[in-house]
XYZ file of C-alpha atoms in Angstrom:
601
model
C -80.831 72.620 68.544
C -79.928 72.832 72.075
C -81.580 70.018 73.856
C -81.090 71.567 77.328
C -83.134 74.476 76.222
C -86.437 72.313 75.505
C -89.277 74.123 77.219
C -91.446 71.776 79.585
C -95.078 72.142 79.185
C -96.431 74.423 81.905
C -99.243 71.695 82.594
C -96.753 69.242 83.202
C -94.748 71.120 85.792
C -96.323 69.085 88.822
C -96.961 65.610 89.832
C -100.279 64.580 88.343
C -102.515 61.733 89.425
C -104.334 61.738 85.930
C -101.017 60.609 84.553
C -101.004 57.711 86.871
C -104.510 56.606 86.457
C -103.679 55.994 82.792
C -101.121 53.357 83.593
C -103.057 52.011 86.423
C -104.890 49.194 84.483
C -101.632 47.561 83.556
C -101.232 47.090 87.547
C -104.695 46.431 88.057
C -105.006 43.354 85.962
C -102.561 41.727 88.342
C -104.920 42.430 91.450
C -104.309 38.853 92.771
C -100.651 39.645 92.854
C -100.949 42.997 94.648
C -103.154 41.654 97.053
C -100.486 38.971 97.853
C -97.756 41.650 97.799
C -100.041 43.891 100.337
C -100.569 40.558 102.670
C -96.957 39.908 102.587
C -96.124 43.481 103.179
C -98.510 43.893 106.080
C -97.187 40.567 107.759
C -93.441 41.603 107.438
C -94.065 45.042 108.658
C -95.944 43.744 111.730
C -93.264 41.249 112.495
C -90.730 43.907 112.218
C -92.877 46.036 114.843
C -93.138 42.871 116.919
C -89.324 42.252 116.969
C -88.900 45.655 118.896
C -91.838 45.165 121.319
C -90.357 41.765 122.094
C -87.020 43.314 122.748
C -88.532 45.723 125.109
C -90.554 42.833 126.773
C -87.222 40.805 127.342
C -85.473 43.700 128.915
C -88.351 44.221 131.496
C -89.215 40.497 132.182
C -85.654 38.845 131.882
C -82.703 41.121 132.016
C -83.690 43.835 134.461
C -85.148 41.334 137.082
C -82.578 38.582 136.107
C -85.243 36.057 135.570
C -84.697 32.743 133.152
C -88.112 31.175 133.499
C -89.810 31.302 130.314
C -86.846 32.395 128.170
C -87.099 29.240 126.072
C -90.413 29.651 124.986
C -89.726 33.230 124.192
C -86.706 32.315 122.021
C -88.877 29.708 120.029
C -91.377 32.555 119.414
C -88.803 34.810 118.261
C -87.382 32.196 115.895
C -90.827 31.502 114.479
C -91.355 35.227 113.658
C -87.687 35.231 112.065
C -88.712 32.206 109.715
C -92.044 33.678 109.007
C -90.644 36.959 108.083
C -88.056 35.325 105.904
C -90.735 33.466 104.135
C -92.999 36.656 103.450
C -89.809 38.488 102.008
C -89.262 35.735 99.850
C -92.970 35.803 98.544
C -92.537 39.694 98.164
C -89.554 38.995 95.897
C -90.955 36.633 93.574
C -94.156 38.141 93.284
C -92.671 41.784 92.711
C -90.464 40.212 89.975
C -93.138 38.575 88.208
C -95.300 41.798 88.125
C -92.185 43.978 86.898
C -91.665 41.318 83.994
C -95.338 41.160 83.268
C -96.438 44.949 83.327
C -93.265 45.750 81.027
C -94.259 42.889 78.738
C -97.743 43.929 78.447
C -96.834 47.426 77.914
C -94.337 46.487 75.027
C -97.123 44.295 73.395
C -99.633 47.130 73.553
C -97.358 49.782 72.161
C -96.089 47.541 69.347
C -99.724 46.603 68.335
C -100.418 50.234 68.565
C -97.432 51.392 66.314
C -98.983 48.856 63.744
C -102.138 50.998 63.685
C -100.637 54.343 63.592
C -100.755 56.274 60.035
C -97.490 56.490 57.799
C -97.191 60.040 58.980
C -96.077 59.327 62.384
C -93.161 57.070 61.170
C -92.201 59.867 58.537
C -92.014 62.710 61.400
C -90.802 60.509 64.394
C -87.124 59.209 64.591
C -86.944 55.276 64.962
C -84.545 55.781 68.030
C -87.216 57.952 69.815
C -89.754 55.170 69.274
C -87.333 52.505 70.559
C -86.578 54.534 73.814
C -90.463 54.685 74.649
C -91.041 50.982 73.788
C -87.727 49.530 75.519
C -86.340 51.888 78.161
C -89.480 53.789 79.373
C -91.562 50.575 79.721
C -88.646 48.977 81.500
C -88.627 51.806 84.182
C -92.442 51.662 84.642
C -92.444 47.884 85.357
C -89.375 48.544 87.612
C -91.711 50.856 89.576
C -93.194 47.628 90.990
C -90.140 47.440 93.431
C -90.618 51.179 94.423
C -94.253 50.389 95.102
C -93.228 47.499 97.285
C -90.818 49.518 99.205
C -92.911 52.353 99.319
C -95.876 50.519 101.198
C -93.723 48.430 103.152
C -92.076 51.380 104.639
C -95.497 53.329 105.118
C -96.654 50.430 106.883
C -93.849 49.713 109.077
C -93.466 53.463 110.155
C -97.460 53.513 110.802
C -97.117 50.496 112.870
C -94.032 52.148 115.013
C -95.992 55.389 115.473
C -99.172 53.657 116.476
C -97.067 51.597 119.243
C -95.241 54.617 120.474
C -98.503 56.616 120.763
C -99.965 54.068 122.875
C -96.864 53.408 125.049
C -96.131 57.337 125.670
C -97.830 60.083 123.259
C -95.511 62.621 124.708
C -92.349 60.709 123.808
C -93.960 59.726 120.462
C -94.522 63.347 119.709
C -90.757 64.096 119.802
C -90.057 61.631 117.432
C -92.562 62.976 115.108
C -91.465 66.498 115.706
C -89.321 66.333 112.583
C -92.410 65.117 110.317
C -93.464 68.691 108.943
C -89.943 69.362 107.807
C -89.753 66.130 106.320
C -93.003 67.095 104.362
C -91.595 70.521 103.401
C -88.595 69.260 102.117
C -90.493 66.709 99.964
C -92.546 69.320 98.486
C -89.511 71.364 97.561
C -87.797 68.755 95.933
C -90.790 66.867 93.991
C -91.205 69.577 91.609
C -87.410 69.913 90.814
C -86.989 66.014 90.583
C -89.673 65.427 88.210
C -88.656 68.398 85.934
C -85.015 67.247 85.502
C -86.166 63.501 85.038
C -88.613 64.713 82.157
C -85.459 66.346 80.498
C -83.471 63.279 81.057
C -85.910 60.854 79.444
C -86.260 63.275 76.525
C -82.446 63.513 75.924
C -82.185 59.571 76.145
C -84.617 59.368 73.309
C -82.507 61.600 71.310
C -79.268 59.609 72.337
C -81.012 56.325 71.253
C -81.806 58.247 68.052
C -78.141 58.817 67.384
C -77.054 55.233 68.102
C -79.645 53.887 65.859
C -78.761 56.277 62.832
C -75.003 55.708 63.546
C -75.194 51.931 63.268
C -77.858 51.762 60.477
C -76.089 54.555 58.417
C -72.454 53.466 59.061
C -71.748 52.672 55.652
C -73.203 56.070 54.186
C -71.246 57.595 57.053
C -67.893 56.145 55.885
C -68.508 56.637 52.179
C -69.211 60.349 52.826
C -66.556 60.666 55.561
C -68.593 62.523 58.080
C -67.424 60.320 61.162
C -66.082 63.353 62.688
C -69.441 65.210 62.296
C -71.386 62.224 63.680
C -68.956 61.936 66.577
C -69.305 65.626 67.228
C -73.238 65.653 67.229
C -73.442 62.443 69.494
C -70.704 63.860 71.761
C -73.153 67.043 72.192
C -76.244 64.900 72.986
C -74.203 62.727 75.514
C -72.743 65.786 77.056
C -76.248 66.998 77.671
C -77.399 63.834 78.986
C -74.383 63.799 81.406
C -75.046 67.206 82.882
C -78.603 66.676 83.243
C -78.140 63.238 84.727
C -75.685 64.817 87.145
C -78.136 67.190 88.224
C -80.787 64.403 88.814
C -78.381 62.388 90.929
C -77.470 65.564 92.817
C -80.853 66.430 93.629
C -81.413 62.850 95.032
C -78.058 63.054 96.668
C -79.223 66.227 98.494
C -82.823 65.219 99.294
C -81.899 61.637 100.775
C -79.435 62.847 103.446
C -81.531 65.753 104.571
C -84.285 62.955 105.643
C -81.417 60.959 107.246
C -80.224 63.863 109.213
C -83.940 64.861 110.228
C -84.295 61.258 111.287
C -81.137 61.340 113.257
C -82.375 64.417 115.171
C -85.551 62.439 116.295
C -83.189 59.908 117.697
C -81.478 62.709 119.725
C -84.561 63.828 121.048
C -85.748 60.334 122.331
C -82.433 59.708 123.812
C -82.605 63.106 125.724
C -86.311 63.045 126.522
C -86.777 59.306 126.993
C -83.438 59.241 129.250
C -85.106 62.020 131.641
C -88.442 60.309 131.831
C -87.076 56.886 132.666
C -84.620 58.662 135.313
C -87.827 60.049 136.903
C -89.948 56.732 136.537
C -92.116 57.927 133.864
C -91.254 54.807 131.785
C -89.657 51.484 132.112
C -86.153 50.863 130.914
C -88.027 48.149 128.418
C -90.081 50.941 127.166
C -87.199 53.378 126.601
C -85.502 50.317 124.913
C -88.695 50.288 122.557
C -88.643 53.970 121.699
C -84.704 54.051 121.173
C -84.986 51.023 118.849
C -87.883 52.626 116.932
C -86.269 55.935 116.391
C -83.061 54.037 115.270
C -85.023 51.586 112.951
C -87.300 54.047 111.727
C -84.365 56.113 110.193
C -83.839 53.352 107.380
C -87.683 53.181 106.231
C -87.855 56.780 106.414
C -84.850 57.243 104.177
C -86.043 54.365 101.927
C -89.487 55.924 101.570
C -87.641 59.266 100.709
C -85.819 57.290 97.924
C -89.146 55.790 96.705
C -90.686 59.263 96.505
C -87.861 60.469 94.410
C -88.345 57.382 92.128
C -92.204 57.994 92.109
C -91.832 61.240 91.053
C -89.078 60.619 88.010
C -91.193 57.652 86.859
C -93.963 59.988 85.938
C -91.751 61.409 83.248
C -91.543 57.693 81.796
C -95.452 57.352 82.182
C -96.096 60.543 80.374
C -94.030 59.258 77.386
C -95.513 55.891 76.957
C -99.153 57.132 77.503
C -98.595 60.125 75.042
C -97.872 57.377 72.504
C -100.625 55.159 73.365
C -103.202 58.008 73.312
C -101.866 59.029 69.828
C -104.867 58.284 67.351
C -104.005 57.366 63.686
C -104.825 59.989 61.329
C -106.484 57.491 58.986
C -108.804 55.093 60.765
C -112.068 53.287 60.202
C -115.296 54.593 61.506
C -117.052 52.522 64.259
C -119.844 51.587 61.881
C -117.132 50.185 59.353
C -115.377 48.275 62.123
C -118.752 46.834 63.339
C -119.292 45.384 59.815
C -115.608 44.590 58.696
C -113.991 43.888 61.867
C -110.660 45.638 62.964
C -107.031 45.033 61.821
C -106.676 42.739 64.846
C -110.067 40.653 64.604
C -111.114 41.189 60.876
C -114.387 39.987 59.839
C -113.363 38.649 56.450
C -116.422 36.966 56.044
C -118.026 40.185 55.392
C -115.433 41.305 52.827
C -116.501 41.941 49.190
C -114.353 41.032 46.493
C -112.336 43.940 45.146
C -112.521 44.291 41.210
C -109.946 47.202 40.901
C -111.935 50.144 39.695
C -110.749 53.553 41.273
C -112.424 56.903 40.732
C -110.783 60.163 42.043
C -114.219 62.467 42.231
C -113.477 65.969 42.747
C -110.577 65.367 45.189
C -108.767 68.314 46.867
C -105.763 67.210 48.952
C -102.977 68.798 50.770
C -100.588 66.843 53.159
C -101.147 67.435 57.045
C -97.833 69.448 57.287
C -98.535 71.366 54.132
C -99.858 74.910 53.368
C -100.894 74.470 49.718
C -103.365 72.169 47.784
C -101.434 69.441 45.944
C -104.631 68.504 44.209
C -107.623 70.670 43.689
C -110.949 69.319 42.198
C -109.285 66.458 40.472
C -111.262 63.967 38.808
C -109.934 60.643 37.383
C -111.494 57.186 36.110
C -109.363 54.201 36.525
C -111.011 51.133 35.136
C -110.500 47.889 36.714
C -107.439 46.128 34.954
C -105.833 49.523 33.842
C -102.289 50.664 33.997
C -101.606 54.052 35.215
C -98.061 55.517 35.002
C -97.177 58.635 37.007
C -94.015 60.345 35.685
C -92.164 63.408 36.642
C -88.872 64.540 38.044
C -87.521 63.698 41.369
C -89.858 65.537 44.170
C -92.407 66.471 41.754
C -95.121 64.716 43.830
C -95.587 61.331 41.789
C -96.502 59.371 45.108
C -99.508 61.535 46.090
C -101.970 59.825 43.774
C -100.733 56.614 44.981
C -100.931 57.644 48.676
C -104.482 58.518 47.931
C -105.399 55.482 46.217
C -104.017 53.143 48.892
C -105.611 55.330 51.635
C -102.207 56.167 53.296
C -103.882 59.552 53.090
C -107.551 60.560 52.580
C -108.759 63.748 50.660
C -109.728 66.825 52.261
C -112.542 67.060 50.006
C -114.064 64.976 47.438
C -114.102 61.088 47.357
C -111.898 58.264 46.250
C -114.277 55.421 45.048
C -113.137 51.577 44.778
C -115.715 49.515 42.708
C -117.907 52.566 42.737
C -118.088 52.939 46.631
C -116.237 55.478 48.840
C -113.302 53.610 50.273
C -114.087 54.912 53.780
C -117.209 52.877 53.793
C -114.900 49.713 53.956
C -112.303 48.710 56.216
C -108.376 49.845 55.571
C -107.374 46.092 56.003
C -109.554 45.087 53.221
C -108.074 47.655 51.017
C -104.540 46.861 51.968
C -104.844 43.267 51.686
C -105.767 43.691 48.195
C -102.630 45.984 47.434
C -99.089 44.710 46.529
C -96.670 47.495 46.974
C -93.130 47.035 45.633
C -90.568 50.066 46.521
C -87.356 51.200 44.997
C -85.709 50.427 48.135
C -87.593 47.274 49.752
C -87.618 46.284 53.298
C -86.738 42.763 54.104
C -87.107 41.336 57.457
C -84.493 39.506 59.410
C -84.898 35.627 58.604
C -84.720 33.470 55.458
C -85.450 34.089 51.855
C -88.407 31.824 52.125
C -89.926 33.577 55.076
C -89.520 36.896 53.623
C -91.315 35.649 50.430
C -93.870 33.981 52.635
C -94.913 37.432 54.187
C -96.937 37.809 50.981
C -99.080 34.957 52.092
C -98.543 33.427 55.599
C -100.290 30.242 54.401
C -98.203 29.743 51.177
C -96.681 26.261 50.459
C -93.148 25.909 49.705
C -93.984 25.126 45.972
C -96.158 28.394 45.902
C -93.280 30.255 47.053
C -90.913 28.926 44.559
C -93.522 29.597 41.666
C -93.608 33.307 42.481
C -89.634 33.469 42.625
C -89.630 31.593 39.415
C -92.199 34.060 37.865
C -90.255 37.233 38.666
C -86.899 35.384 37.753
C -85.694 35.107 41.375
C -85.334 31.644 41.505
C -82.006 31.324 39.785
C -79.847 33.735 42.169
C -81.708 32.161 45.132
C -80.487 28.656 44.085
C -76.922 30.044 43.743
C -77.003 30.906 47.373
C -75.625 28.473 49.930
C -78.620 27.352 51.530
C -81.011 28.279 48.892
C -84.390 29.316 50.031
C -83.260 28.793 53.568
C -80.439 31.271 53.362
C -80.385 33.983 55.694
C -80.861 37.482 54.255
C -79.414 39.275 57.251
C -80.915 42.269 58.957
C -82.651 44.484 56.712
C -81.619 42.096 53.827
C -77.900 43.212 54.236
C -76.688 39.662 52.761
C -78.326 40.538 49.392
C -77.671 43.272 46.668
C -80.107 45.835 46.066
C -81.185 44.035 42.804
C -81.628 40.772 44.589
C -83.796 42.282 47.439
C -86.059 43.946 44.805
C -86.508 40.578 43.256
C -87.396 38.947 46.614
C -89.876 41.956 47.152
C -91.408 41.162 43.667
C -91.908 37.421 44.574
C -93.457 38.699 47.872
C -95.912 40.709 46.170
C -96.530 38.131 43.562
C -97.621 35.663 46.237
C -99.947 38.110 47.853
C -102.128 37.962 44.552
C -103.530 41.449 45.167
C -105.922 43.224 42.697
C -104.155 46.593 42.739
C -100.244 46.719 42.265
C -98.218 49.765 42.938
C -94.663 49.768 41.430
C -92.733 52.705 42.984
C -89.824 53.047 40.710
C -89.439 49.312 41.171
C -87.142 48.383 38.641
C -84.495 51.516 39.057
C -82.055 49.485 41.096
C -81.939 46.574 38.780
C -79.451 46.182 35.832
C -80.566 46.398 32.287
C -80.279 42.655 31.749
C -82.313 41.853 34.818
C -84.996 44.716 34.044
C -85.656 43.122 30.632
C -86.328 39.478 32.254
C -88.476 41.230 34.942
C -90.426 43.610 32.597
C -91.959 40.319 30.790
C -92.804 38.772 34.237
C -94.568 42.277 34.945
C -96.524 42.107 31.939
C -97.865 38.728 33.027
C -98.208 39.785 36.519
C -100.094 42.970 36.048
C -102.571 41.521 33.469
C -106.246 41.925 34.531
C -105.047 43.794 37.729
C -105.127 47.619 38.389
C -101.691 49.061 38.542
C -99.937 52.163 39.357
C -96.265 52.745 37.930
C -94.376 55.331 39.491
C -91.368 55.336 37.058
C -88.290 57.572 36.321
C -87.356 55.491 33.206
C -90.015 56.384 30.673
C -89.151 53.518 28.380
C -90.632 51.157 30.935
C -94.127 52.584 30.913
C -94.774 53.278 27.209
C -97.557 50.536 27.062
C -99.557 51.967 30.017
C -103.116 52.645 29.360
C -102.727 56.261 30.876
C -99.615 58.248 31.622
C -100.024 61.103 34.318
C -97.134 63.884 34.146
C -96.497 65.656 37.661
C -94.655 68.765 37.723
C -94.270 70.869 41.172
C -96.716 68.702 42.719
C -99.537 69.203 39.906
C -100.845 67.020 37.152
C -99.972 69.086 34.195
C -100.547 66.517 31.515
C -102.213 63.110 30.839
C -102.646 60.621 28.059
C -101.215 57.566 26.508
C -97.452 57.541 25.452
C -98.361 58.200 21.804
C -100.745 61.112 22.454
C -98.145 62.744 24.912
C -95.594 62.666 22.189
C -97.933 63.947 19.646
C -98.669 66.989 22.268
C -94.929 67.755 22.202
C -94.981 68.966 25.762
C -93.233 68.514 28.995
C -93.358 64.684 28.764
C -92.084 64.735 25.188
C -89.065 66.759 26.366
C -88.524 64.281 29.079
C -88.619 61.378 26.971
C -86.546 62.789 24.295
C -83.891 63.875 27.009
C -83.660 60.232 28.430
C -83.583 58.711 24.785
C -80.467 61.182 24.084
C -78.872 59.795 27.342
C-alpha cells in the first residue's frame, strides 16, 4: 500500500473549531493556571509596550533638550519594569510547563483507561504501533501546544498594544504600518489548508512507522529464523522514505510561510521610515514619537513572525487532536446498558455488593451469529444447554472456528439474534465485569507482564497472600520449576515472559487462573505447548481444578478431552457433530476420523 496516496476525508480539509472543542475540557480543568498565564502575558506585553513609550519619552525629555534632571528616577522606573517583566516571564515558563505535562498526562491516562474498555475486535484490527503513536506521540504534541498558546496570546496582546498606541499617537502613520495586514491575512488563509493537510499525512505515516518499529522489535526472533530481515528493512525504508518526503514538504511550507510574513513586516518598517521621516521634517511629529513608531515597526516584526509560526503549529496540531479524539470517541462494540451500569456499576466503579453469585449454567437459545467483519452466519438458530459444572470440549481443524462458542459464552461478542443465558438470565442483563470476573481463561500462547513470577500469578487475585500464590503454583505443578530459578518467586520473567520457556509461561498462567478461582474455565489449547511429561502432571491438576466448574476445552490433542461431558465438532465454522467421546466414536463420523488419524500418528 502506498501511504502517500491515502485520501483525506473531504470533511476534514479545513481547520475545524469543533475538533478543538473536543479537547478543550483537558485545558479548561486548569483554568486557574490559564488565568495566571493570561495575567502574566498581559503584564509582560504591557511592559514591552511601556519600554518603547519610555524610550520615546527619554528622547523628547532628556536627549533632545539635553536635560539631566529626573533621569535617575526614570532609570529606577525602567529597572523596576525590567525586574517585573523578568518575574512574569519566569512565572509564564513555570505555569506553561506544568500545563504541558499535566495535559499530556491526563490525555494518556484517559486514553489508557478507554483502551481497557474497548472490545476485542478493536485490538484485532488495529496494529499496536498505531495505538502507541496516538497514546504517546500525539498526546505529547497536544500538551506541547500550551507553549504555542502562550506565544500566540502574548504576541497578539503585544501587537494589539502597539497598534493601539500608534493609533493614539498618529493614526495616519499607524495605517502605514498596518497596510500590509490584509496581505498577511491572505497568506495565512492560503497556507492554512496546505499545512493542515500535509501534517495529517505526516501523523498517519508516523503511526505506520511506529508499527514497523514495534513489529520489528517484538518479532525479531521470527524474522531471524525466517531470514526476512531484508524484506523488513525494505518495508521500513519505504515507510521512512515516505515520512521523510512528507516531513520535508511540511517543513517547506513552514519555511516559505514564515519568511513571507517577515518580508511583509519589513515593508511596514520601510513605510514608517519614509512616511515618518517626512512627517518629522515637516514638524508633524516629534523625534520621540518617530522613535516610538520606528521601534514599534522593528519590534513588531518578531512577534508577528512568532505569531505566524504559532498559526502553523496551531493548524498542524489539529491533526494530532483529530487522531486522539477519534480514539476517545470510539465506542466499544460490547458494552453494558445504562440500566445495567446503574445496578451493577462500571468496570472502573463496580457495585460488587449487587453482584449475584454465578453458578455456571450456560444456555445458547436460538443463537444466530456472524462476526462484525464477516458476511456469512457462523451459527444459525443454534441451541445448546450447558449445565453448571459441565465440561464442554470443542474440537476441529485449525481455523475451523472453534473459538466462536467461547467468544459468545464469554461475551467477547454478542449474538445477532437469540440469547445467551447465564444461570437462566440473558447475560446482557448483568455487567460485563461480573461475568469476566468469574471466567478463567488460559491461552495456548499466554501473556505475562513484566515483573516477577509472584506478581504475574497475583494478577489472578490482587489481594492474594504469598501462601495462596504458592499453593496455586503447586496445584498446577509450577512450584518446582519456579524454585529452581535464581530468586524463586521473586525472579523476573522479562518482557512478555521472555525469560521463561513457553511451557513455563503456560504453567504460570495456569497458576494465575487457579488463584482467581473462577466459576467458568476456558482452556484454549492450553496444553499444546507443554511436553508430554508435564502434560500428564497438569492433566491431573486440571481434573481437580475443573471439578464442579463449568469449562470449555478447545483442544487439538483429542486424547485430552475424552472425559468431557459434551464434545462439539466444528468444521468450516459449523458444528457438525455433538456427543460424548463414546457416542461420537460409535457414530463413525468426522470426529472418529480425526481421532483415529491422531492415534495412528
